[in-house]
mmCIF file of C-alpha atoms in Angstrom:
data_model
loop_
_atom_site.group_PDB
_atom_site.id
_atom_site.type_symbol
_atom_site.label_atom_id
_atom_site.label_comp_id
_atom_site.label_asym_id
_atom_site.label_seq_id
_atom_site.Cartn_x
_atom_site.Cartn_y
_atom_site.Cartn_z
ATOM 1 C CA UNK A 1 -188.242 -83.492 -73.779
ATOM 2 C CA UNK A 2 -191.011 -81.662 -71.986
ATOM 3 C CA UNK A 3 -191.134 -82.262 -68.305
ATOM 4 C CA UNK A 4 -193.703 -82.741 -65.628
ATOM 5 C CA UNK A 5 -191.327 -81.503 -62.958
ATOM 6 C CA UNK A 6 -192.274 -78.009 -61.763
ATOM 7 C CA UNK A 7 -188.642 -76.976 -61.738
ATOM 8 C CA UNK A 8 -185.265 -78.516 -62.167
ATOM 9 C CA UNK A 9 -182.683 -79.367 -59.523
ATOM 10 C CA UNK A 10 -180.794 -76.252 -58.525
ATOM 11 C CA UNK A 11 -183.435 -73.931 -59.942
ATOM 12 C CA UNK A 12 -184.236 -70.710 -58.097
ATOM 13 C CA UNK A 13 -187.525 -72.184 -56.860
ATOM 14 C CA UNK A 14 -185.687 -75.028 -55.143
ATOM 15 C CA UNK A 15 -182.854 -72.936 -53.705
ATOM 16 C CA UNK A 16 -183.489 -71.298 -50.336
ATOM 17 C CA UNK A 17 -182.062 -67.812 -50.158
ATOM 18 C CA UNK A 18 -181.887 -67.401 -53.935
ATOM 19 C CA UNK A 19 -182.240 -63.834 -55.218
ATOM 20 C CA UNK A 20 -185.841 -64.415 -56.291
ATOM 21 C CA UNK A 21 -186.891 -65.627 -52.874
ATOM 22 C CA UNK A 22 -184.928 -63.186 -50.736
ATOM 23 C CA UNK A 23 -187.229 -61.264 -48.429
ATOM 24 C CA UNK A 24 -187.045 -57.525 -48.844
ATOM 25 C CA UNK A 25 -185.454 -57.639 -52.279
ATOM 26 C CA UNK A 26 -186.252 -54.497 -54.264
ATOM 27 C CA UNK A 27 -188.986 -54.542 -56.880
ATOM 28 C CA UNK A 28 -188.029 -53.354 -60.330
ATOM 29 C CA UNK A 29 -190.205 -50.805 -62.052
ATOM 30 C CA UNK A 30 -191.849 -51.662 -65.380
ATOM 31 C CA UNK A 31 -189.302 -52.038 -68.135
ATOM 32 C CA UNK A 32 -186.358 -51.518 -65.794
ATOM 33 C CA UNK A 33 -183.838 -54.298 -65.239
ATOM 34 C CA UNK A 34 -182.830 -55.595 -61.846
ATOM 35 C CA UNK A 35 -179.660 -57.590 -61.292
ATOM 36 C CA UNK A 36 -178.623 -59.808 -58.453
ATOM 37 C CA UNK A 37 -176.057 -62.483 -57.824
ATOM 38 C CA UNK A 38 -172.342 -62.251 -58.285
ATOM 39 C CA UNK A 39 -170.862 -60.303 -61.141
ATOM 40 C CA UNK A 40 -168.518 -61.353 -63.895
ATOM 41 C CA UNK A 41 -168.500 -64.363 -66.166
ATOM 42 C CA UNK A 42 -166.533 -66.464 -63.690
ATOM 43 C CA UNK A 43 -168.865 -65.857 -60.720
ATOM 44 C CA UNK A 44 -171.489 -68.221 -59.334
ATOM 45 C CA UNK A 45 -175.193 -67.938 -60.044
ATOM 46 C CA UNK A 46 -176.172 -64.587 -61.542
ATOM 47 C CA UNK A 47 -179.763 -63.444 -62.029
ATOM 48 C CA UNK A 48 -181.340 -60.518 -63.797
ATOM 49 C CA UNK A 49 -185.031 -59.686 -63.906
ATOM 50 C CA UNK A 50 -187.124 -57.420 -66.090
ATOM 51 C CA UNK A 51 -190.694 -56.271 -65.500
ATOM 52 C CA UNK A 52 -192.720 -56.587 -68.710
ATOM 53 C CA UNK A 53 -196.248 -55.955 -67.391
ATOM 54 C CA UNK A 54 -197.969 -53.230 -69.385
ATOM 55 C CA UNK A 55 -194.999 -52.672 -71.685
ATOM 56 C CA UNK A 56 -195.315 -52.528 -75.461
ATOM 57 C CA UNK A 57 -192.870 -54.228 -77.793
ATOM 58 C CA UNK A 58 -192.098 -56.872 -75.172
ATOM 59 C CA UNK A 59 -190.460 -59.408 -77.508
ATOM 60 C CA UNK A 60 -187.642 -57.112 -78.698
ATOM 61 C CA UNK A 61 -187.416 -55.626 -75.192
ATOM 62 C CA UNK A 62 -186.898 -59.099 -73.688
ATOM 63 C CA UNK A 63 -184.388 -60.095 -76.406
ATOM 64 C CA UNK A 64 -182.363 -56.905 -75.859
ATOM 65 C CA UNK A 65 -182.404 -57.495 -72.106
ATOM 66 C CA UNK A 66 -181.218 -61.102 -72.574
ATOM 67 C CA UNK A 67 -178.529 -59.969 -75.039
ATOM 68 C CA UNK A 68 -177.212 -57.441 -72.496
ATOM 69 C CA UNK A 69 -177.062 -60.179 -69.865
ATOM 70 C CA UNK A 70 -175.161 -62.473 -72.256
ATOM 71 C CA UNK A 71 -172.618 -59.702 -72.866
ATOM 72 C CA UNK A 72 -172.261 -59.078 -69.129
ATOM 73 C CA UNK A 73 -171.754 -62.800 -68.473
ATOM 74 C CA UNK A 74 -169.176 -63.268 -71.230
ATOM 75 C CA UNK A 75 -171.317 -65.342 -73.621
ATOM 76 C CA UNK A 76 -171.059 -62.485 -76.137
ATOM 77 C CA UNK A 77 -169.208 -61.406 -78.134
ATOM 78 C CA UNK A 78 -168.632 -64.975 -79.192
ATOM 79 C CA UNK A 79 -165.624 -65.738 -81.318
ATOM 80 C CA UNK A 80 -166.243 -69.479 -81.662
ATOM 81 C CA UNK A 81 -169.179 -70.774 -83.686
ATOM 82 C CA UNK A 82 -170.489 -72.967 -80.836
ATOM 83 C CA UNK A 83 -170.559 -70.035 -78.402
ATOM 84 C CA UNK A 84 -172.308 -67.832 -80.978
ATOM 85 C CA UNK A 85 -174.880 -70.574 -81.645
ATOM 86 C CA UNK A 86 -175.483 -71.059 -77.898
ATOM 87 C CA UNK A 87 -176.119 -67.322 -77.428
ATOM 88 C CA UNK A 88 -178.474 -67.236 -80.427
ATOM 89 C CA UNK A 89 -180.350 -70.236 -78.987
ATOM 90 C CA UNK A 90 -180.885 -68.330 -75.723
ATOM 91 C CA UNK A 91 -182.246 -65.317 -77.620
ATOM 92 C CA UNK A 92 -184.557 -67.530 -79.697
ATOM 93 C CA UNK A 93 -185.937 -69.271 -76.591
ATOM 94 C CA UNK A 94 -186.552 -65.874 -74.951
ATOM 95 C CA UNK A 95 -188.455 -64.768 -78.071
ATOM 96 C CA UNK A 96 -190.567 -67.928 -78.178
ATOM 97 C CA UNK A 97 -191.495 -67.878 -74.474
ATOM 98 C CA UNK A 98 -192.396 -64.178 -74.493
ATOM 99 C CA UNK A 99 -194.358 -64.578 -77.736
ATOM 100 C CA UNK A 100 -196.306 -67.493 -76.220
ATOM 101 C CA UNK A 101 -197.201 -65.341 -73.215
ATOM 102 C CA UNK A 102 -198.440 -62.645 -75.624
ATOM 103 C CA UNK A 103 -200.477 -65.059 -77.750
ATOM 104 C CA UNK A 104 -201.884 -67.412 -75.117
ATOM 105 C CA UNK A 105 -202.059 -65.285 -71.943
ATOM 106 C CA UNK A 106 -202.523 -61.564 -71.363
ATOM 107 C CA UNK A 107 -198.850 -60.946 -72.048
ATOM 108 C CA UNK A 108 -195.801 -61.566 -69.885
ATOM 109 C CA UNK A 109 -195.519 -60.048 -66.419
ATOM 110 C CA UNK A 110 -191.844 -60.565 -65.683
ATOM 111 C CA UNK A 111 -188.740 -62.227 -67.090
ATOM 112 C CA UNK A 112 -185.807 -63.710 -65.194
ATOM 113 C CA UNK A 113 -182.574 -64.896 -66.732
ATOM 114 C CA UNK A 114 -180.143 -66.812 -64.540
ATOM 115 C CA UNK A 115 -176.668 -68.015 -65.391
ATOM 116 C CA UNK A 116 -174.215 -70.278 -63.681
ATOM 117 C CA UNK A 117 -171.119 -71.737 -65.291
ATOM 118 C CA UNK A 118 -173.055 -74.516 -67.039
ATOM 119 C CA UNK A 119 -176.675 -73.465 -67.583
ATOM 120 C CA UNK A 120 -178.746 -70.439 -68.594
ATOM 121 C CA UNK A 121 -182.295 -70.484 -67.229
ATOM 122 C CA UNK A 122 -185.009 -68.280 -68.730
ATOM 123 C CA UNK A 123 -188.297 -67.784 -66.868
ATOM 124 C CA UNK A 124 -191.364 -65.885 -68.025
ATOM 125 C CA UNK A 125 -194.326 -65.268 -65.719
ATOM 126 C CA UNK A 126 -197.818 -64.534 -67.004
ATOM 127 C CA UNK A 127 -201.374 -64.543 -65.691
ATOM 128 C CA UNK A 128 -202.653 -67.164 -68.141
ATOM 129 C CA UNK A 129 -204.270 -70.422 -67.118
ATOM 130 C CA UNK A 130 -203.195 -72.412 -70.191
ATOM 131 C CA UNK A 131 -200.603 -75.157 -70.226
ATOM 132 C CA UNK A 132 -197.874 -74.737 -72.866
ATOM 133 C CA UNK A 133 -197.078 -77.838 -74.886
ATOM 134 C CA UNK A 134 -195.518 -78.563 -78.263
ATOM 135 C CA UNK A 135 -198.229 -78.931 -80.895
ATOM 136 C CA UNK A 136 -198.495 -82.518 -82.048
ATOM 137 C CA UNK A 137 -198.123 -83.635 -84.637
ATOM 138 C CA UNK A 138 -195.559 -80.971 -85.472
ATOM 139 C CA UNK A 139 -195.901 -79.927 -89.091
ATOM 140 C CA UNK A 140 -192.834 -77.963 -90.091
ATOM 141 C CA UNK A 141 -194.360 -76.681 -93.331
ATOM 142 C CA UNK A 142 -197.363 -75.010 -91.699
ATOM 143 C CA UNK A 143 -197.271 -71.491 -90.240
ATOM 144 C CA UNK A 144 -197.592 -71.078 -86.476
ATOM 145 C CA UNK A 145 -197.483 -73.560 -83.652
ATOM 146 C CA UNK A 146 -193.710 -74.001 -83.585
ATOM 147 C CA UNK A 147 -192.814 -72.111 -80.392
ATOM 148 C CA UNK A 148 -192.786 -74.869 -77.794
ATOM 149 C CA UNK A 149 -191.430 -77.350 -80.347
ATOM 150 C CA UNK A 150 -188.434 -75.016 -80.785
ATOM 151 C CA UNK A 151 -188.069 -74.646 -76.999
ATOM 152 C CA UNK A 152 -188.233 -78.428 -76.583
ATOM 153 C CA UNK A 153 -185.578 -78.992 -79.258
ATOM 154 C CA UNK A 154 -183.113 -76.330 -78.050
ATOM 155 C CA UNK A 155 -183.354 -76.739 -74.286
ATOM 156 C CA UNK A 156 -181.963 -79.241 -71.829
ATOM 157 C CA UNK A 157 -185.302 -79.131 -70.037
ATOM 158 C CA UNK A 158 -188.353 -76.913 -69.585
ATOM 159 C CA UNK A 159 -191.468 -76.804 -67.483
ATOM 160 C CA UNK A 160 -194.189 -74.803 -65.784
ATOM 161 C CA UNK A 161 -194.371 -73.639 -62.172
ATOM 162 C CA UNK A 162 -197.740 -72.795 -60.633
ATOM 163 C CA UNK A 163 -198.233 -71.428 -57.151
ATOM 164 C CA UNK A 164 -201.366 -72.755 -55.397
ATOM 165 C CA UNK A 165 -203.927 -70.016 -54.893
ATOM 166 C CA UNK A 166 -202.173 -67.620 -57.293
ATOM 167 C CA UNK A 167 -203.373 -67.016 -60.850
ATOM 168 C CA UNK A 168 -200.936 -67.542 -63.662
ATOM 169 C CA UNK A 169 -197.753 -69.479 -64.065
ATOM 170 C CA UNK A 170 -194.038 -69.268 -64.672
ATOM 171 C CA UNK A 171 -192.685 -71.060 -67.749
ATOM 172 C CA UNK A 172 -188.996 -71.915 -67.502
ATOM 173 C CA UNK A 173 -186.427 -73.314 -69.899
ATOM 174 C CA UNK A 174 -182.773 -74.227 -69.432
ATOM 175 C CA UNK A 175 -180.021 -74.213 -72.021
ATOM 176 C CA UNK A 176 -176.511 -75.561 -71.651
ATOM 177 C CA UNK A 177 -173.441 -73.385 -71.857
ATOM 178 C CA UNK A 178 -171.057 -74.103 -74.720
ATOM 179 C CA UNK A 179 -168.045 -76.261 -73.846
#
C-alpha cells in the first residue's frame, strides 16, 4: 500500500495555517518536546514535535515521546484489546521509521506526531537522499529488511515528502484510530 502521493488529504503539508506551517512558531531545542493544537482526547487536530538531531538513543527517545502523546490523547491506558493493539502499532511504526532514518540516512532530524479523532500521523525528517520502500521480495525468515514492510502492513497509507531545493525528506505514515 505504498503511495506516490507526497502527502495525504488533510495532512499538515496540505493544510494552510497548520501548526507546522505557522509563521513564527517556536523552535524546540534538541530532545525537547513541543506541543501545539487543541488539548484533550476530544479536541481537533493535535500535534507534538520532538527534535532528534544530534541526540543519542533516538529510537527509545522517539517511542517514549510517542507513548506520552498517546497517553495525553487518551489512546493509553487502553482497556480494550483493539485500543491496546492500535497504540502498540503506533509505537512500532515510530520505531521502524526512526530506525530507517538511522540506518539509511544520517539519523532523524525531527519527529512529528499528529492526532485527530480518526487518524494518527507520524512524520520523521532526515537529511538522506534515499527513497524508502519495502524490500521485495519480502522474506520473513531472513534478518533485516522488514521495516517498511511492517509500516506498509500496519498503516492506512505512507509516503515521502521532499521540498525542492532542500536536502533530505520527510517520511510519513498514518494509522487509523480504533473504533
